[in-house]
Short mmCIF file of N, CA and C in Angstrom, two decimals:
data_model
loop_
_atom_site.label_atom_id
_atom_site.label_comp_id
_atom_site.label_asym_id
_atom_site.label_seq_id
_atom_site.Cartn_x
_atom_site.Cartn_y
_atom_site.Cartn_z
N UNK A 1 100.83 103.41 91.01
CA UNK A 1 100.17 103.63 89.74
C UNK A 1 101.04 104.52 88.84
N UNK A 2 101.75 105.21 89.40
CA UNK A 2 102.28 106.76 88.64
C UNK A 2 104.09 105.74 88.13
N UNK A 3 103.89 104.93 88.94
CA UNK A 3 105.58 104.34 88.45
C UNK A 3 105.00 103.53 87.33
N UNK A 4 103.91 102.64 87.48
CA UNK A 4 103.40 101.54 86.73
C UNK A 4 103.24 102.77 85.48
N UNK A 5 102.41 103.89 85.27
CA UNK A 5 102.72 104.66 84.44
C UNK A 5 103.62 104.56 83.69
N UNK A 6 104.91 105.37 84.05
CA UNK A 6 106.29 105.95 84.10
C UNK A 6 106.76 104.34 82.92
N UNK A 7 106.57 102.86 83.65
CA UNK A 7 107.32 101.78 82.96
C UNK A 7 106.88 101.31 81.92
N UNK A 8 105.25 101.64 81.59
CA UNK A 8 104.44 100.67 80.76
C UNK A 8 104.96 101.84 79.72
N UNK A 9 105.29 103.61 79.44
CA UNK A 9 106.25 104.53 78.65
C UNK A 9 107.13 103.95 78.23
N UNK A 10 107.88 103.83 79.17
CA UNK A 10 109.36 103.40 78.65
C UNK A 10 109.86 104.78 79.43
N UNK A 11 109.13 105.91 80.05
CA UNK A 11 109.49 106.67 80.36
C UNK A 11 110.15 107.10 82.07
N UNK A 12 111.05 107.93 81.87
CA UNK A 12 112.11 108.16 83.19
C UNK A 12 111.49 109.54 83.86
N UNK A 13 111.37 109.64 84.72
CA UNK A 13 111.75 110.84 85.84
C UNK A 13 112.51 111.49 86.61
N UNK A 14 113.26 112.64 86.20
CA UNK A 14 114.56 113.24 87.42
C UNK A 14 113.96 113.50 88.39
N UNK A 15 114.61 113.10 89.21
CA UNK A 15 114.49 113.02 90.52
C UNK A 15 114.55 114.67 91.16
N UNK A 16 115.44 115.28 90.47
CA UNK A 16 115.44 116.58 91.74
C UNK A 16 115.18 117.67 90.18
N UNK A 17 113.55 117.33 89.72
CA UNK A 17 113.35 118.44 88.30
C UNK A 17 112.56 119.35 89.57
N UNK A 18 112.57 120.80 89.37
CA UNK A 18 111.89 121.87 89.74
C UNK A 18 110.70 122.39 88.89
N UNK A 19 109.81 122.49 89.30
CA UNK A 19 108.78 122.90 88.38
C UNK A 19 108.43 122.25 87.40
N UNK A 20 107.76 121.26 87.22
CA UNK A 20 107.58 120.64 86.13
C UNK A 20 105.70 120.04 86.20
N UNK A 21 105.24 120.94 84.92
CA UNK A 21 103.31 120.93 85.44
C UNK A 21 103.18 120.30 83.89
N UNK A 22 101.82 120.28 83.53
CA UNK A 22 100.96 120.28 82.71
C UNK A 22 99.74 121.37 82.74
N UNK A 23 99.54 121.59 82.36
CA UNK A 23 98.21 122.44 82.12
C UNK A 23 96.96 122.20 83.58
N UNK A 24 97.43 122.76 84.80
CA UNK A 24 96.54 122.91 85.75
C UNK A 24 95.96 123.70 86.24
N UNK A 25 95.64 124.53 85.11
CA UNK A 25 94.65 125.82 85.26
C UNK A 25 93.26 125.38 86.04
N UNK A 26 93.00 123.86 85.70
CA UNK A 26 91.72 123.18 85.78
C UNK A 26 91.67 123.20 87.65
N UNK A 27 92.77 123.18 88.15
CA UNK A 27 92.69 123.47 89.62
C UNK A 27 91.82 124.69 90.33
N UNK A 28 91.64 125.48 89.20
CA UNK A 28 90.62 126.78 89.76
C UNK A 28 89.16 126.30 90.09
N UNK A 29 89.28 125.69 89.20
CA UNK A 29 87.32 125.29 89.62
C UNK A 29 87.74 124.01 90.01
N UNK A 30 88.57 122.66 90.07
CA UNK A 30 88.44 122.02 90.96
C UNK A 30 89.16 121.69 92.36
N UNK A 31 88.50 120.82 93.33
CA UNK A 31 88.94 120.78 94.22
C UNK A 31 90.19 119.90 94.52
N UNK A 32 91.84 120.52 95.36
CA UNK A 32 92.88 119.95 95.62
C UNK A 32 92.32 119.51 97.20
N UNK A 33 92.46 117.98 96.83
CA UNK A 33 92.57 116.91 98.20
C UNK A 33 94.04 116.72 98.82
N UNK A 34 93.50 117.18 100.32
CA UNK A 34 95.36 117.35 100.87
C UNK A 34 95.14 116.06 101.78
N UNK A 35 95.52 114.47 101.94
CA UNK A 35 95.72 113.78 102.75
C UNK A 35 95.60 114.33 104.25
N UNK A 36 95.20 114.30 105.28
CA UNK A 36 95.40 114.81 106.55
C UNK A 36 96.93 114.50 106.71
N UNK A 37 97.32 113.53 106.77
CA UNK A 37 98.97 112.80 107.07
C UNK A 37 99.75 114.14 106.88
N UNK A 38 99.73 115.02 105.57
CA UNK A 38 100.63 115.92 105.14
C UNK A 38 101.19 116.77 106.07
N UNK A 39 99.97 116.94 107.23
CA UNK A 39 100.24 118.23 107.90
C UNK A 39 100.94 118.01 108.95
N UNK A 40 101.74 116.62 109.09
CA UNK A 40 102.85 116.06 110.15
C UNK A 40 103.54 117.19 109.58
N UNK A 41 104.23 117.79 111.26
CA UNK A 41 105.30 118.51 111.11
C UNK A 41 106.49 117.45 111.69
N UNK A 42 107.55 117.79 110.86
CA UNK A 42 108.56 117.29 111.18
C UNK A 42 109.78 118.23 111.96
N UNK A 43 110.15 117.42 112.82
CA UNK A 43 111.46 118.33 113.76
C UNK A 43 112.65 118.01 113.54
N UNK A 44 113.17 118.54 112.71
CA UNK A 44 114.51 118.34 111.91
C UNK A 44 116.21 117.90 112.99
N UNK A 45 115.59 118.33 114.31
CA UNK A 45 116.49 118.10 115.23
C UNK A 45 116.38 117.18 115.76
N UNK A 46 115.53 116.94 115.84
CA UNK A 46 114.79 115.66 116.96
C UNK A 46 114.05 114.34 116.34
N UNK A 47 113.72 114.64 115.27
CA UNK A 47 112.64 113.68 114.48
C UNK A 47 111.39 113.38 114.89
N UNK A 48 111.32 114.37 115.75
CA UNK A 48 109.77 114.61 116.69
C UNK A 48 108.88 114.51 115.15
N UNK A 49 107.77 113.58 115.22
CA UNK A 49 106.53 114.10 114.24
C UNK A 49 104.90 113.96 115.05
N UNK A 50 105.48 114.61 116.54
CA UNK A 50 103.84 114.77 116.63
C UNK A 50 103.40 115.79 117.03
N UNK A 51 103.89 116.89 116.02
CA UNK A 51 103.23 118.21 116.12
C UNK A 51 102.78 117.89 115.29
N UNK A 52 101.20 119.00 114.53
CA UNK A 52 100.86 119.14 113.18
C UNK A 52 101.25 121.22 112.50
N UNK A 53 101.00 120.85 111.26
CA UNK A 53 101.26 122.31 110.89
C UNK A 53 99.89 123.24 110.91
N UNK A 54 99.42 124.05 110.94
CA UNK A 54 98.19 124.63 110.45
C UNK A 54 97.52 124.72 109.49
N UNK A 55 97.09 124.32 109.17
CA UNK A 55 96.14 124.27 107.34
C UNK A 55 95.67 125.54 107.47
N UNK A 56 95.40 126.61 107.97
CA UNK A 56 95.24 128.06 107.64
C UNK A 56 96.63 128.50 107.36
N UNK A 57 97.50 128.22 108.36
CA UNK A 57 98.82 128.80 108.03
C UNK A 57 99.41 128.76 106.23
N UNK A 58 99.20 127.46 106.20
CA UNK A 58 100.07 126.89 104.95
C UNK A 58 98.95 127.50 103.81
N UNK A 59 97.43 126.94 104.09
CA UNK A 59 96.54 127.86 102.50
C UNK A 59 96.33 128.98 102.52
N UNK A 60 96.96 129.74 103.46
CA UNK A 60 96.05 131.14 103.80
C UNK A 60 95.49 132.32 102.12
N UNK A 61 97.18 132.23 101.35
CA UNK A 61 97.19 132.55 99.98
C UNK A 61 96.28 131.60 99.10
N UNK A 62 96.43 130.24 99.54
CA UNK A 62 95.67 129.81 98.19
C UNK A 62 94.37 130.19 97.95
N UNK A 63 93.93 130.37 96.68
CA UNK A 63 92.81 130.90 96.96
C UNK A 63 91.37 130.01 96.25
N UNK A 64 91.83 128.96 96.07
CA UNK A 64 91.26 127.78 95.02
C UNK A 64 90.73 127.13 96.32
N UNK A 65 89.63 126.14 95.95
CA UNK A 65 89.28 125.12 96.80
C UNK A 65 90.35 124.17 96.89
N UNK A 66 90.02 123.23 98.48
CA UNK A 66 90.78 122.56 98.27
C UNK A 66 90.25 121.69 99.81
N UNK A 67 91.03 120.68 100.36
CA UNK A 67 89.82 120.03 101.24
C UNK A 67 91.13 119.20 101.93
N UNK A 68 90.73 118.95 103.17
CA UNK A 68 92.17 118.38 103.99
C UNK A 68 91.13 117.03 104.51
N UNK A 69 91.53 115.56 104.38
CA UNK A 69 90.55 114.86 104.65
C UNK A 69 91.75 113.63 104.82
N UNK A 70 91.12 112.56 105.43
CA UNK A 70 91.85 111.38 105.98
C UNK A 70 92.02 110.54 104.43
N UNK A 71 92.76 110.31 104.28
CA UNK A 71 93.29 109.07 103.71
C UNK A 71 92.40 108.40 103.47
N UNK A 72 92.01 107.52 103.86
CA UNK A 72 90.65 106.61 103.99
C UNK A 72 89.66 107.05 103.23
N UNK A 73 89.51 108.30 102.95
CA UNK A 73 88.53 109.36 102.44
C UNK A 73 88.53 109.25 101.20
N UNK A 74 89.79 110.04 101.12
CA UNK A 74 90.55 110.11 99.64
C UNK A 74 90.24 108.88 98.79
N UNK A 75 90.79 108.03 99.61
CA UNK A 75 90.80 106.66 98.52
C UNK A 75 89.41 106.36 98.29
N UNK A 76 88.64 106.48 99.40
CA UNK A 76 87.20 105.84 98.72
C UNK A 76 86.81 106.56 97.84
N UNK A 77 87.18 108.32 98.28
CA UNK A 77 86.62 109.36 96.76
C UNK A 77 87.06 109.18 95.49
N UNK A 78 88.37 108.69 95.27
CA UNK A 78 88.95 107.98 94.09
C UNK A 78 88.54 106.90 93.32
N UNK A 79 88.31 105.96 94.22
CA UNK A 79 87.72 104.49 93.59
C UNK A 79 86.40 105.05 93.31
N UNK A 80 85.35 105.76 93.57
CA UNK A 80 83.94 105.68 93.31
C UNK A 80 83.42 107.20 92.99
N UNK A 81 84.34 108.10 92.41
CA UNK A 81 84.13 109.45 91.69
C UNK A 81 84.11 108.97 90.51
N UNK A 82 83.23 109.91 89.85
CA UNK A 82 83.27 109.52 87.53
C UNK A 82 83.83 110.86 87.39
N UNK A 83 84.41 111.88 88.04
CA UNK A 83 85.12 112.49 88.02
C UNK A 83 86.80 112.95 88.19
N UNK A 84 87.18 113.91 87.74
CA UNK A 84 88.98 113.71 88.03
C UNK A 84 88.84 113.98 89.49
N UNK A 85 89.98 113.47 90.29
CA UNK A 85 90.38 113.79 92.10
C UNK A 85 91.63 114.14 91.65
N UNK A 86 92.20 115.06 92.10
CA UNK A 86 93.04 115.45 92.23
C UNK A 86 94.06 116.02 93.89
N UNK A 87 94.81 115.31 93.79
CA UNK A 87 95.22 115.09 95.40
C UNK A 87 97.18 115.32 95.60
N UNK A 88 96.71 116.13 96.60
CA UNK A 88 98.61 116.56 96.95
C UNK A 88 99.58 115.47 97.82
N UNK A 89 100.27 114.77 97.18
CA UNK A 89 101.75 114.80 97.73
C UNK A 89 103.00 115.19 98.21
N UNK A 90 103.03 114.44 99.50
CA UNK A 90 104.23 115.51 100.03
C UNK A 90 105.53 113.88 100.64
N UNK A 91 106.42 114.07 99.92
CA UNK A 91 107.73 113.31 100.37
C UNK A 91 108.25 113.97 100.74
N UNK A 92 108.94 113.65 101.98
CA UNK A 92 110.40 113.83 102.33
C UNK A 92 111.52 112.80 102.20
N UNK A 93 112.05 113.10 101.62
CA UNK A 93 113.75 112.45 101.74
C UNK A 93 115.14 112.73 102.60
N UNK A 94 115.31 112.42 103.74
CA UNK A 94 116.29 113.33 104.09
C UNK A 94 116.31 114.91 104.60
N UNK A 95 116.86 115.80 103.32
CA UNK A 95 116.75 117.05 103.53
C UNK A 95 116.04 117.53 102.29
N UNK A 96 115.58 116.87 101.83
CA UNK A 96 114.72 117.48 100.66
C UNK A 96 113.08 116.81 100.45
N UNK A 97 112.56 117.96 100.18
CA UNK A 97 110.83 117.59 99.84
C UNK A 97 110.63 117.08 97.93
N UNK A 98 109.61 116.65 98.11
CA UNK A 98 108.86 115.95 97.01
C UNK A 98 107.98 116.53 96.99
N UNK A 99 107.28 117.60 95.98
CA UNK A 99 105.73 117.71 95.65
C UNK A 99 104.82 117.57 94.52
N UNK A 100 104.24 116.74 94.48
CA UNK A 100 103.54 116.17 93.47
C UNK A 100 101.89 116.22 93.55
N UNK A 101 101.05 117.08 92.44
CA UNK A 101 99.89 116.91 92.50
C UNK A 101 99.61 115.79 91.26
N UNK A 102 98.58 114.78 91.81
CA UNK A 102 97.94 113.39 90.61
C UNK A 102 96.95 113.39 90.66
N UNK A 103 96.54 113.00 89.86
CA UNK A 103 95.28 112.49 89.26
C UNK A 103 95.05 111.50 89.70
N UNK A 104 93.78 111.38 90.71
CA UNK A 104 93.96 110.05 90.90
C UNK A 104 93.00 108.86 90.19
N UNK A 105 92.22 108.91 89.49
CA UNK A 105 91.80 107.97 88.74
C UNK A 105 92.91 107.46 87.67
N UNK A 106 93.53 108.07 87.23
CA UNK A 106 94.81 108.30 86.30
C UNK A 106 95.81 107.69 86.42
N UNK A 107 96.67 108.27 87.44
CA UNK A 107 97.61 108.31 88.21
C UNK A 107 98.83 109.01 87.47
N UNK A 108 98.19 109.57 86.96
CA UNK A 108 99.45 110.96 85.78
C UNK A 108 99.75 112.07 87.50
N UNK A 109 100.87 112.51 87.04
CA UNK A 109 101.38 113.69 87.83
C UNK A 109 101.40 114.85 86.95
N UNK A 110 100.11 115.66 87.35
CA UNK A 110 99.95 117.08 86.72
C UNK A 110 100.99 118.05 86.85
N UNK A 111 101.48 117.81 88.40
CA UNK A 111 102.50 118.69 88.86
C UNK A 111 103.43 118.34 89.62
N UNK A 112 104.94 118.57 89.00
CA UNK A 112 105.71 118.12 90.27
C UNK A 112 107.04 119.31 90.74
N UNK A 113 107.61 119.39 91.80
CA UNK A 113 108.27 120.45 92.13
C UNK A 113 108.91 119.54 93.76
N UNK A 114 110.37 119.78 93.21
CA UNK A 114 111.05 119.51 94.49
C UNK A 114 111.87 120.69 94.61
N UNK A 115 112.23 120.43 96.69
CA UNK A 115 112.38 121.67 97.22
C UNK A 115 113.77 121.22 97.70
N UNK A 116 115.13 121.47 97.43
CA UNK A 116 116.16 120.76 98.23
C UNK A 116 116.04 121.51 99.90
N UNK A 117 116.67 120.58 100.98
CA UNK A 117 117.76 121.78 102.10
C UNK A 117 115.81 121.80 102.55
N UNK A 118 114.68 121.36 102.70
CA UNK A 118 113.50 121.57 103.24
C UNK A 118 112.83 120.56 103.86
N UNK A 119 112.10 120.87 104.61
CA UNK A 119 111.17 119.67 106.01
C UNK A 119 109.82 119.23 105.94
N UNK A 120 109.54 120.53 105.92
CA UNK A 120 108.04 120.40 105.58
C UNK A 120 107.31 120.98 105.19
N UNK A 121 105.94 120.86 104.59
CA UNK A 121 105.46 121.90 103.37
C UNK A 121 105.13 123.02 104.32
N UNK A 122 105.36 123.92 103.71
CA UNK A 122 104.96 125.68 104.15
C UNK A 122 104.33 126.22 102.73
N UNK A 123 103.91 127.23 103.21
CA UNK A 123 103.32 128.45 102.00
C UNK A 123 103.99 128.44 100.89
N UNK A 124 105.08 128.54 101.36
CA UNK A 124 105.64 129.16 100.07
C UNK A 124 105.69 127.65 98.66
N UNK A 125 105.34 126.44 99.13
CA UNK A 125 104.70 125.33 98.47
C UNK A 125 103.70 125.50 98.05
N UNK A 126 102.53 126.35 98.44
CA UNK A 126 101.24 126.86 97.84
C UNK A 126 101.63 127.68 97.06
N UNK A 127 102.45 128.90 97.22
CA UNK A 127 102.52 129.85 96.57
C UNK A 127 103.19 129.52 95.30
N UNK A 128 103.73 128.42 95.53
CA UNK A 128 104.85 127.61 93.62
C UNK A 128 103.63 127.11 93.00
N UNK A 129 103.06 126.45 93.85
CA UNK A 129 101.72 125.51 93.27
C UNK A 129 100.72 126.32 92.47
N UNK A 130 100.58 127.59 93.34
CA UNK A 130 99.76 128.64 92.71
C UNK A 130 100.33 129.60 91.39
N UNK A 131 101.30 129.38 91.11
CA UNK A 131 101.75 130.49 90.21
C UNK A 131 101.49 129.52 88.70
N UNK A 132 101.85 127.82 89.28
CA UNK A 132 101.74 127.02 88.11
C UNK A 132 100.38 126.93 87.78
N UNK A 133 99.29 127.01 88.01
CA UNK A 133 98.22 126.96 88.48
C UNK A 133 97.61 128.62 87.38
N UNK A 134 98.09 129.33 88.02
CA UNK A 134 97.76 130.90 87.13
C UNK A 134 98.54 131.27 85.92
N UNK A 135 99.11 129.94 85.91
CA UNK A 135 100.63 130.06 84.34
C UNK A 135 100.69 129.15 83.54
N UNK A 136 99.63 128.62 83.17
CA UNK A 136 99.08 127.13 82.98
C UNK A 136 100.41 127.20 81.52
N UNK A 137 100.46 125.28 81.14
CA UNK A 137 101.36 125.36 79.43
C UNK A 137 102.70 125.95 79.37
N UNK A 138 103.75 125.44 80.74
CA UNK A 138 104.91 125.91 80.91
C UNK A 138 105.35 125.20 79.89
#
């Protein structure tokens, strides 16, 4: 949806932009949907992915709602909310992360922030998320 976006513009995306939001102050009062999938940890040595990470570990700072739920979930909450969903993305490429919060009725990207030389989301991904979040209109 977010590329179909991006083409029906005419518009491009850099690939490795840092920090780049819209006005998501609105994240305070609503709730961020984290895919369950996200919390695959990845083993950078091994390519082991069947550990998971801690969802206390990683939100412990955030201090906003926010809800860790299956896939399956998500999408049905998307197709049949009259409300915005708003839901976290996490790519990996290689050695570098992708993070993107969308809209998902939309499919606009409120927020995006890549991390080079990184594996998998940690805190300090909440803590970027959060500052854009308390710094709304960069």
């Amino acid at each position: 949806q977010y590329v179909d976006n991006q083409l029906d513009k005419g518009e491009e995306h850099w690939l490795f932009t840092k920090n780049e939001y819209t006005d998501i102050s609105l994240l305070k009062k609503q709730t961020l949907y984290i895919p369950d999938y996200e919390l695959v940890k990845f083993n950078k040595f091994s390519g082991d992915e069947s550990k998971r990470l801690s969802e206390d570990d990683l939100l412990k700072k955030y201090p906003y709602k926010y809800k860790v739920l299956p896939i399956e979930e998500l999408t049905e909450l998307i197709l049949t909310s009259n409300d915005p969903i708003y839901y976290l993305s996490y790519v990996r490429s290689s050695t570098d992360k992708y993070i993107t919060v969308f809209e998902g009725q939309s499919g606009e990207a409120v927020y995006y922030n890549y991390a080079p030389v990184s594996y998998n989301l940690d805190s300090d991904d909440f803590k970027t998320l959060l500052k854009a979040i308390d710094k709304p209109n960069k």
